[in-house]
mmCIF file of C-alpha atoms and ligand atoms in Angstrom:
data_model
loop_
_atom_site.group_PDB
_atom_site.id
_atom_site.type_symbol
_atom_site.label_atom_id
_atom_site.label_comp_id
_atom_site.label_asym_id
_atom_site.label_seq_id
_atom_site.Cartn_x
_atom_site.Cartn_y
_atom_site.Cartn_z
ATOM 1 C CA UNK A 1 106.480 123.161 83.929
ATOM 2 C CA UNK A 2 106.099 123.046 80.209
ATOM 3 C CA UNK A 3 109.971 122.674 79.444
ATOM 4 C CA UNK A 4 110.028 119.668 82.316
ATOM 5 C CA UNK A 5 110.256 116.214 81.071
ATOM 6 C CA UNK A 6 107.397 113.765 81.638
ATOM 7 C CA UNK A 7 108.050 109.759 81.771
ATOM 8 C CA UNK A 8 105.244 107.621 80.544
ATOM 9 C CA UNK A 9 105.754 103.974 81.253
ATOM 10 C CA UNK A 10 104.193 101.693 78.915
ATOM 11 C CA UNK A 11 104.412 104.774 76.424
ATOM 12 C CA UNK A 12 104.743 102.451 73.195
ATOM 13 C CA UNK A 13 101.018 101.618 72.468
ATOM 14 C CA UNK A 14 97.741 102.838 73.499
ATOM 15 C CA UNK A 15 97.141 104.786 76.351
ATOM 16 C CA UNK A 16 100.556 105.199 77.067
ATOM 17 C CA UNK A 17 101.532 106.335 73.116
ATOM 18 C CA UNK A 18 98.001 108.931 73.238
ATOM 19 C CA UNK A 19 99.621 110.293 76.325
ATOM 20 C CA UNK A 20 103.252 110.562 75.580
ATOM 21 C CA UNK A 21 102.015 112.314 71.976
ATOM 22 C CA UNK A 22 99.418 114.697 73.910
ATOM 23 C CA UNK A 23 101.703 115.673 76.457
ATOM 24 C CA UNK A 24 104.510 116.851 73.948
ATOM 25 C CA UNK A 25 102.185 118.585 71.652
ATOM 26 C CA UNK A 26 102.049 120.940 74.960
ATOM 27 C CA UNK A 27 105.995 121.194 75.124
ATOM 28 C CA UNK A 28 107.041 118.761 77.391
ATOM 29 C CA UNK A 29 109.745 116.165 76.573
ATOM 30 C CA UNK A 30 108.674 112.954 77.091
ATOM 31 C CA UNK A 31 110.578 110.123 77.913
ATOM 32 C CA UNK A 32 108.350 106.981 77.240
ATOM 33 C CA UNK A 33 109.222 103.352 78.524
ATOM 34 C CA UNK A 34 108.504 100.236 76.874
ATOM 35 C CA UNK A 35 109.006 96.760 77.665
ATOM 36 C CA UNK A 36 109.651 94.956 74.059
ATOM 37 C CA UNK A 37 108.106 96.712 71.187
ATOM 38 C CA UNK A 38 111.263 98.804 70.279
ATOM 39 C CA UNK A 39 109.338 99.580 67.042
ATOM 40 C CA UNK A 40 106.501 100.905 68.330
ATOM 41 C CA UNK A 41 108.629 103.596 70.714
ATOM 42 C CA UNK A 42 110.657 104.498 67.684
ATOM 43 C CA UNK A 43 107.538 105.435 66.265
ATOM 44 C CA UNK A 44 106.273 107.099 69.215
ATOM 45 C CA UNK A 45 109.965 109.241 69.208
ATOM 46 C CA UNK A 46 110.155 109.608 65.665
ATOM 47 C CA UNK A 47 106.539 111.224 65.532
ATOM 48 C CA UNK A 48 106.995 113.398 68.433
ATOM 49 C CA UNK A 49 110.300 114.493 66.425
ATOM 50 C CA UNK A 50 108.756 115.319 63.105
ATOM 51 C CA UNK A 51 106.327 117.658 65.260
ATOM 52 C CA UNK A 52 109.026 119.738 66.731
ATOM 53 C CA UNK A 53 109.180 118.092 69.903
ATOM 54 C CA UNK A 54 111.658 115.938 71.966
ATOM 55 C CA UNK A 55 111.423 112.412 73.496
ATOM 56 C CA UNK A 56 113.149 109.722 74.139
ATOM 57 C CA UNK A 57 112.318 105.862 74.222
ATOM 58 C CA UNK A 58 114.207 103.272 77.402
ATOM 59 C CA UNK A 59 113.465 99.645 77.774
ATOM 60 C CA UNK A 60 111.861 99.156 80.706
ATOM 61 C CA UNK A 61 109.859 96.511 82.129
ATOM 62 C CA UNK A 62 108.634 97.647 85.018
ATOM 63 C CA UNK A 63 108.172 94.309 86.984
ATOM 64 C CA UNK A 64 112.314 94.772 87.167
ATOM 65 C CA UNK A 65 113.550 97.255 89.517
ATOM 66 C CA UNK A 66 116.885 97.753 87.511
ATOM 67 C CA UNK A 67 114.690 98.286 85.110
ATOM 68 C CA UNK A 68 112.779 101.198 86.659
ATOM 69 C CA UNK A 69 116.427 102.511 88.087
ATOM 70 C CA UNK A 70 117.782 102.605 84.640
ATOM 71 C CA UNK A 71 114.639 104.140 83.377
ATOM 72 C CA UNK A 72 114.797 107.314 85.592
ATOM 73 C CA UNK A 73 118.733 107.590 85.539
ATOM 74 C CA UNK A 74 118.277 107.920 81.563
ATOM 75 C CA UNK A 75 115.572 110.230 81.783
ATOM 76 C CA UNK A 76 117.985 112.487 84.320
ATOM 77 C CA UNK A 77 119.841 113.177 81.429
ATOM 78 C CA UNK A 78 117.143 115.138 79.182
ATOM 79 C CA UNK A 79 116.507 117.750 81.899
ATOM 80 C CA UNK A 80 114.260 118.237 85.274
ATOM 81 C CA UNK A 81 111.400 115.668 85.657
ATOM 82 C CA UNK A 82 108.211 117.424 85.768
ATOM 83 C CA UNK A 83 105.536 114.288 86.173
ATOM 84 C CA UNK A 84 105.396 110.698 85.565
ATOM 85 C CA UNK A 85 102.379 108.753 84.217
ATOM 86 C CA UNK A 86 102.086 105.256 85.765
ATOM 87 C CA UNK A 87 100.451 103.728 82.663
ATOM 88 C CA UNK A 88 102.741 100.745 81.812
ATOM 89 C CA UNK A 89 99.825 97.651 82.681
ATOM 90 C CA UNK A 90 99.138 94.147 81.771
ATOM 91 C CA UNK A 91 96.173 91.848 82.487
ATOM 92 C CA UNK A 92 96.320 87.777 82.113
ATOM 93 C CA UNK A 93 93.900 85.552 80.098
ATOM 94 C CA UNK A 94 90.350 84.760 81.036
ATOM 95 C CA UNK A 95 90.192 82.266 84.239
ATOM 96 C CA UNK A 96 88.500 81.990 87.734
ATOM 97 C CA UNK A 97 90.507 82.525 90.609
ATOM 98 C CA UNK A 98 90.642 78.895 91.556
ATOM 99 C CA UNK A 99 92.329 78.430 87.930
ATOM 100 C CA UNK A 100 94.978 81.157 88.514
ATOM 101 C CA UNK A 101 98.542 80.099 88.940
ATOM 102 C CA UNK A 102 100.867 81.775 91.487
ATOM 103 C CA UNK A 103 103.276 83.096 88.894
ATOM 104 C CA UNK A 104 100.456 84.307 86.926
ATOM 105 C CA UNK A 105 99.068 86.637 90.198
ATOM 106 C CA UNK A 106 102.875 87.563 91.260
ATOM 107 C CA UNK A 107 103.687 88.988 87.919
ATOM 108 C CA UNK A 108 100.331 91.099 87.717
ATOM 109 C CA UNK A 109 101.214 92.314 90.984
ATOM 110 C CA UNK A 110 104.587 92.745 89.961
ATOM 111 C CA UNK A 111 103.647 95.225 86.901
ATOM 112 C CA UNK A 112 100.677 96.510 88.036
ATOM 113 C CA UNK A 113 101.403 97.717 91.788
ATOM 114 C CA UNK A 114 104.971 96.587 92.596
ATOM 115 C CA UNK A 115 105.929 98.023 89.360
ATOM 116 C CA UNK A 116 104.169 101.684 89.906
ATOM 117 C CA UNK A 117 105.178 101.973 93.220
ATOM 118 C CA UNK A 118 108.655 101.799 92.871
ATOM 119 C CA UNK A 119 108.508 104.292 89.847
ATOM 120 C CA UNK A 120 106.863 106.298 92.097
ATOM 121 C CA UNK A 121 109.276 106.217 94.270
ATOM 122 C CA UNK A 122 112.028 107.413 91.707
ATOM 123 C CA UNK A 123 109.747 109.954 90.721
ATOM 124 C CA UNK A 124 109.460 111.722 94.570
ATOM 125 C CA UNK A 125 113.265 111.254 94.743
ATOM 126 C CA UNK A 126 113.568 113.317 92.493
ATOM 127 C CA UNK A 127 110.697 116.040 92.552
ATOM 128 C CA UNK A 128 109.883 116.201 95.949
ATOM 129 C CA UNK A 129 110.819 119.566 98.178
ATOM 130 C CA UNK A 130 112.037 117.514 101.203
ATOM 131 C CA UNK A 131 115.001 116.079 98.290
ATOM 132 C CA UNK A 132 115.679 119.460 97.108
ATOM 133 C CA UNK A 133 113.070 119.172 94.021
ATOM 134 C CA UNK A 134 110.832 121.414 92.690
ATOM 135 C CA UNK A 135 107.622 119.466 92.895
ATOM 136 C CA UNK A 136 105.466 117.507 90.556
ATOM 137 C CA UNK A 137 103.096 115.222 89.450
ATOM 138 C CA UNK A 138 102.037 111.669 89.267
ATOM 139 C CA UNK A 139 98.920 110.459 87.622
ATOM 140 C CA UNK A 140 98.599 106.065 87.809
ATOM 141 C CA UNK A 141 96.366 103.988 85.535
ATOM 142 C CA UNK A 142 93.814 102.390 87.652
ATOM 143 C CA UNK A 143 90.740 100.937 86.120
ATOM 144 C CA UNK A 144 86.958 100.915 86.586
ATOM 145 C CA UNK A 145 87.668 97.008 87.580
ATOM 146 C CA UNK A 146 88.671 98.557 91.042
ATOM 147 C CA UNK A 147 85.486 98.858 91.007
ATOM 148 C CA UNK A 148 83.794 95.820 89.059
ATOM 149 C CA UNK A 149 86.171 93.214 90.559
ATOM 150 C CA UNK A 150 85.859 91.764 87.585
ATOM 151 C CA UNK A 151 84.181 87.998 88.700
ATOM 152 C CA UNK A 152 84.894 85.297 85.967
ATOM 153 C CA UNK A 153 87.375 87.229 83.701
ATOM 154 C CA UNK A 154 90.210 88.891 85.779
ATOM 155 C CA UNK A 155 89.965 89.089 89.710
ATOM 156 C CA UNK A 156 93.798 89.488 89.895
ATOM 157 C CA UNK A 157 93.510 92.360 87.511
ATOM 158 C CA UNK A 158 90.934 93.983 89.386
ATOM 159 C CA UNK A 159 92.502 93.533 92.435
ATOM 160 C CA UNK A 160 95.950 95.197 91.412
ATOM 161 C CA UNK A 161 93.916 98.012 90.264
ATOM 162 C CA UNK A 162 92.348 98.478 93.754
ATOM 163 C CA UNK A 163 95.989 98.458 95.243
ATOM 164 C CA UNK A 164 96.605 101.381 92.649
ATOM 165 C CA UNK A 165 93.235 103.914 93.720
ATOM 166 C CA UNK A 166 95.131 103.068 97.513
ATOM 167 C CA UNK A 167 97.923 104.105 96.948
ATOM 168 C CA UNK A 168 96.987 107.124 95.244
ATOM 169 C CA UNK A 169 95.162 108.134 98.029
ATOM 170 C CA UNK A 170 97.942 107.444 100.704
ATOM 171 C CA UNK A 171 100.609 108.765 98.583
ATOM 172 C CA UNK A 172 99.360 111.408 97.430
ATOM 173 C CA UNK A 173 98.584 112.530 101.866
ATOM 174 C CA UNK A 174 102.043 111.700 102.219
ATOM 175 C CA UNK A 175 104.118 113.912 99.594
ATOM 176 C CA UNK A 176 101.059 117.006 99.446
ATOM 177 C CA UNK A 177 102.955 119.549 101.599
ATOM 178 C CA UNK A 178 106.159 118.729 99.306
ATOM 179 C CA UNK A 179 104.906 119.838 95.917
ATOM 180 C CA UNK A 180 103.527 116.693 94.231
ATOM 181 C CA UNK A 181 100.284 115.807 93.433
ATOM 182 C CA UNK A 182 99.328 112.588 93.101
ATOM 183 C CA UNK A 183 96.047 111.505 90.940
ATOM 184 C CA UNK A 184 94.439 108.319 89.009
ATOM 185 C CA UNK A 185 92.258 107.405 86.296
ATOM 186 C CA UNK A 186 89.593 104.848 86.216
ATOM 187 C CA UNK A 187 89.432 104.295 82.397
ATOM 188 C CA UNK A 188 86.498 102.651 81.288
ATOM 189 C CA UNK A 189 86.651 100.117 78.107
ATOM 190 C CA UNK A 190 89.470 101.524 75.614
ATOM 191 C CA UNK A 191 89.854 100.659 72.150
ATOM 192 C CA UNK A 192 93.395 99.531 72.599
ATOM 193 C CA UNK A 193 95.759 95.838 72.351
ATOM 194 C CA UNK A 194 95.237 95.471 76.019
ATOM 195 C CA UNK A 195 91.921 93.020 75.350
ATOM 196 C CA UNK A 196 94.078 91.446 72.430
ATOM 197 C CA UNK A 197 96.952 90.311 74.994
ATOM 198 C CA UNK A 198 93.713 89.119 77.407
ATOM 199 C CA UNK A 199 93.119 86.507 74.678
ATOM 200 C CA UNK A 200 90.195 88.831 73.546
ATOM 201 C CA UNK A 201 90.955 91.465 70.869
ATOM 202 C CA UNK A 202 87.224 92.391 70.519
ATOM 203 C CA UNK A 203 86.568 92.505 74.264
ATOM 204 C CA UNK A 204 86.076 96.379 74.172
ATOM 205 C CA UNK A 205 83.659 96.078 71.771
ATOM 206 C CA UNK A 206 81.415 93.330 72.724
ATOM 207 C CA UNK A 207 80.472 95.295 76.320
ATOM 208 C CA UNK A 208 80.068 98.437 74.442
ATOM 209 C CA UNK A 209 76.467 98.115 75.232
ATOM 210 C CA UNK A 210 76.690 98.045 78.970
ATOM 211 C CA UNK A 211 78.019 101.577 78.944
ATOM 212 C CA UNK A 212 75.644 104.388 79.794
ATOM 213 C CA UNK A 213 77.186 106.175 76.815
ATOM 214 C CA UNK A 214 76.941 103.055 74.875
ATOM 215 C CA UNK A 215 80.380 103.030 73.429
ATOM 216 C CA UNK A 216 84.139 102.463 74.123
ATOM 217 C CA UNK A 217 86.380 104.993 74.602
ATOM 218 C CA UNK A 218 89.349 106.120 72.412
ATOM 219 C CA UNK A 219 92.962 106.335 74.080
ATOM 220 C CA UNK A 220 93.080 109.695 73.349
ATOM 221 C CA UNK A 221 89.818 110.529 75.371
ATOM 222 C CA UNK A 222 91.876 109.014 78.984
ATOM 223 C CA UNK A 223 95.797 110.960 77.062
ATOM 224 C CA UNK A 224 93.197 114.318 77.608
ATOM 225 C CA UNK A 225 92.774 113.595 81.178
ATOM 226 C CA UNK A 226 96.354 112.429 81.857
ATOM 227 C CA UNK A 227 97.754 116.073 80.327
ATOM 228 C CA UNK A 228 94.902 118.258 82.350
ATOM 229 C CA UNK A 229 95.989 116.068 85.422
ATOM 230 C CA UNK A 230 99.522 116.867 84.844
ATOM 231 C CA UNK A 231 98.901 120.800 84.048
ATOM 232 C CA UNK A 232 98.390 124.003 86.263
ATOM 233 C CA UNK A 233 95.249 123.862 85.429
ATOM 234 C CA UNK A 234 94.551 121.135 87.966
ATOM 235 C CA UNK A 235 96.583 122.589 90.568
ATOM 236 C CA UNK A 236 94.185 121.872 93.611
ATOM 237 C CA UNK A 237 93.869 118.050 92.534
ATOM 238 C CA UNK A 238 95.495 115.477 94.700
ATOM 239 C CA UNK A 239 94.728 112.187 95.842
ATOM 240 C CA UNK A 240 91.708 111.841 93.286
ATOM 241 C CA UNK A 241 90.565 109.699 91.461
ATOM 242 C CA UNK A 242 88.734 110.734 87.974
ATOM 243 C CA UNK A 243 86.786 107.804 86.098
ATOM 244 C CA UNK A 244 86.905 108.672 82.397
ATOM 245 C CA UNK A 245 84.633 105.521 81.514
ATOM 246 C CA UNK A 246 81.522 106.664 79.267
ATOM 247 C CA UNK A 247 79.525 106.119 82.680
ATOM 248 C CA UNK A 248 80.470 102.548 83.570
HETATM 249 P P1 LIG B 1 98.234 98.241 75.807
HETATM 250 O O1 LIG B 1 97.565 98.780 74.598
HETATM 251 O O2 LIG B 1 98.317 96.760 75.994
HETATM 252 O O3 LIG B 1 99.708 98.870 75.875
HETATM 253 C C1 LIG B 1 100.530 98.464 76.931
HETATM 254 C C2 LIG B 1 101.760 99.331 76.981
HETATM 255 O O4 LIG B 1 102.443 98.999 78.194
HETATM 256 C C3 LIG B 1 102.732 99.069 75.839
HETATM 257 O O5 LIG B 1 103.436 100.264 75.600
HETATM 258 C C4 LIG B 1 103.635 97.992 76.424
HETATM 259 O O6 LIG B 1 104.970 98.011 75.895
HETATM 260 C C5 LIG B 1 103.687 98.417 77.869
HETATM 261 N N1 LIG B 1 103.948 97.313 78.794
HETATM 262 C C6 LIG B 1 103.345 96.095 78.874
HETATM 263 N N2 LIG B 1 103.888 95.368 79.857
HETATM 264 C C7 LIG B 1 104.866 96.138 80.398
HETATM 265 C C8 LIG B 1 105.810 95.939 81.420
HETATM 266 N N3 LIG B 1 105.898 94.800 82.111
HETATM 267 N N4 LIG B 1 106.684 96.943 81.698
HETATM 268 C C9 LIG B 1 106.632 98.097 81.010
HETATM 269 N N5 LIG B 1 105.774 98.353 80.017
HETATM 270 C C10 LIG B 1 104.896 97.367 79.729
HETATM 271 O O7 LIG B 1 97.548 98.813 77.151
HETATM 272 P P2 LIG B 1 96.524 100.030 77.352
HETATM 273 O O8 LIG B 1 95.156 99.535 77.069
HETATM 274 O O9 LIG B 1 97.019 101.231 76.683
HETATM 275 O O10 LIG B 1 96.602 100.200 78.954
HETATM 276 C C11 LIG B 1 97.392 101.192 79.567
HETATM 277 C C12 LIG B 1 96.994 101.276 81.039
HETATM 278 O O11 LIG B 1 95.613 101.595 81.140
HETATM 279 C C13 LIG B 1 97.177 99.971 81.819
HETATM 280 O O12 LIG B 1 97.633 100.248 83.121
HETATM 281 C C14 LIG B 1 95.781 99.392 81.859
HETATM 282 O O13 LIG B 1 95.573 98.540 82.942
HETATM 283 C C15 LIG B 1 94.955 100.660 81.966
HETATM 284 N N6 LIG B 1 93.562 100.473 81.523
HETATM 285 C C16 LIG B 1 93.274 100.150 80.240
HETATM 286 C C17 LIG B 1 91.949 99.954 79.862
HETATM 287 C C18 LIG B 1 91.528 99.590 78.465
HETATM 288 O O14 LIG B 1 90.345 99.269 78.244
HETATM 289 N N7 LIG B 1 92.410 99.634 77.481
HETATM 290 C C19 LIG B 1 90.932 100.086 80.821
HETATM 291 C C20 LIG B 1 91.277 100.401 82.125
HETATM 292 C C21 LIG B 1 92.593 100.596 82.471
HETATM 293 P P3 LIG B 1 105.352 97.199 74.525
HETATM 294 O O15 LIG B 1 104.791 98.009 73.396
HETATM 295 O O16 LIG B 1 106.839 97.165 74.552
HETATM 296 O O17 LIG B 1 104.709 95.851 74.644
#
């Protein structure tokens, strides 16, 4: 598994950069998506590079099938896909449901579910048994809002998130006896931009307090999940759904 090549969407900043620098500090390549930051995946590349590993960086917004099509094609061409990390996520600004525009809940739904499904669906093309592959595994980024709902800040969000833990579930029935697993995680609140794009860059921070463990989390701490997810180690795990959330 270890020489496979693992394709983190999103894999530019936060989460998605922890991840994609975790998982080839264990010898994978790593082919990370991004959707405009070109710097920040050069960065991503270059340090992965200057460690002795290999990655590369695509353009890929996943609310764009072509997109997603190009993504995988590239990523054919640096060797056997091992898992892919359904990470690339956006949320919207603060509003009530009665204030949210349609555009505003297509495109969430677009990049959040639309977006990791169709990845998905790359990804079993190409590592399922019944397609001639040698199995795999695919870990999504849901959110402990699938659980929340997240009233008065994000419903649409929340609600994508809830379409994520479902398909996990379903998916991961449907492709078990064909070598993939299929997991999620439920981070809690992670120091990352995400809250920034939100229109609230100390969001994180501010509900630090409602956490049983009283802090926020660190990208890293949900990365550490991802690559046990991904690894032997976790061989028996499919369809679950791990909340890595302090508590909350
Ligand atoms: P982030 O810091 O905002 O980083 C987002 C990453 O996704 C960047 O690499 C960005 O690329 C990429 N991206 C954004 N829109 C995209 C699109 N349409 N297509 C492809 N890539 C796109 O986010 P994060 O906090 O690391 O979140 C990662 C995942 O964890 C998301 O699914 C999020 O919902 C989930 N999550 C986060 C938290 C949290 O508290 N941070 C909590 C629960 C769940 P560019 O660099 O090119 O912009």
């Amino acid at each position: 598994m270890q020489d496979r090549v693992v394709i983190v969407t999103g894999g530019s900043r936060g989460i998605g950069r922890a991840t994609a620098l975790a998982a080839a500090a264990r010898g994978y390549r790593v082919c990370i998506g991004y959707a405009s930051n070109q710097a920040a995946a050069d960065e991503v590349v270059a340090k992965i590079a200057d460690s002795g590993g290999r990655a590369m960086a695509v353009q890929c917004d996943v609310g764009f099938e072509t997109d997603i099509v190009g993504l995988f094609e590239a990523a054919d061409g640096f060797g056997r896909l091992g898992a892919l990390v359904n990470n690339a996520g956006i949320v919207g600004p603060t509003a009530r449901v009665d204030e949210m525009s349609a555009e505003r809940i297509q495109r969430m739904m677009a990049v959040n579910v639309t977006g990791s499904m169709l990845c998905a669906r790359e990804a079993v093309k190409r590592m399922s048994t019944r397609h001639g592959g040698e199995g795999g595994v695919i870990v999504n980024l849901s959110s402990v809002a699938a659980k929340l709902g997240s009233p008065n800040t994000y419903v649409d969000y929340a609600a994508s998130k809830g379409a994520i833990d479902s398909f996990t579930i379903g998916l991961g029935h449907e492709v078990a006896g064909e070598g993939i697993r299929v997991a999620a995680i439920r981070p809690g609140l992670i120091d990352t931009e995400i809250h920034a794009s939100g229109g609230e860059p100390d969001r994180a921070h501010r509900l630090a307090h409602n956490v049983p463990m009283q802090r926020v989390g660190t990208a890293e701490e949900i990365a550490n999940a991802v690559v046990w997810l991904i690894s032997d180690e976790a061989s028996y795990v499919t369809s679950a759904i791990l909340d890595v959330s302090g508590g909350r």
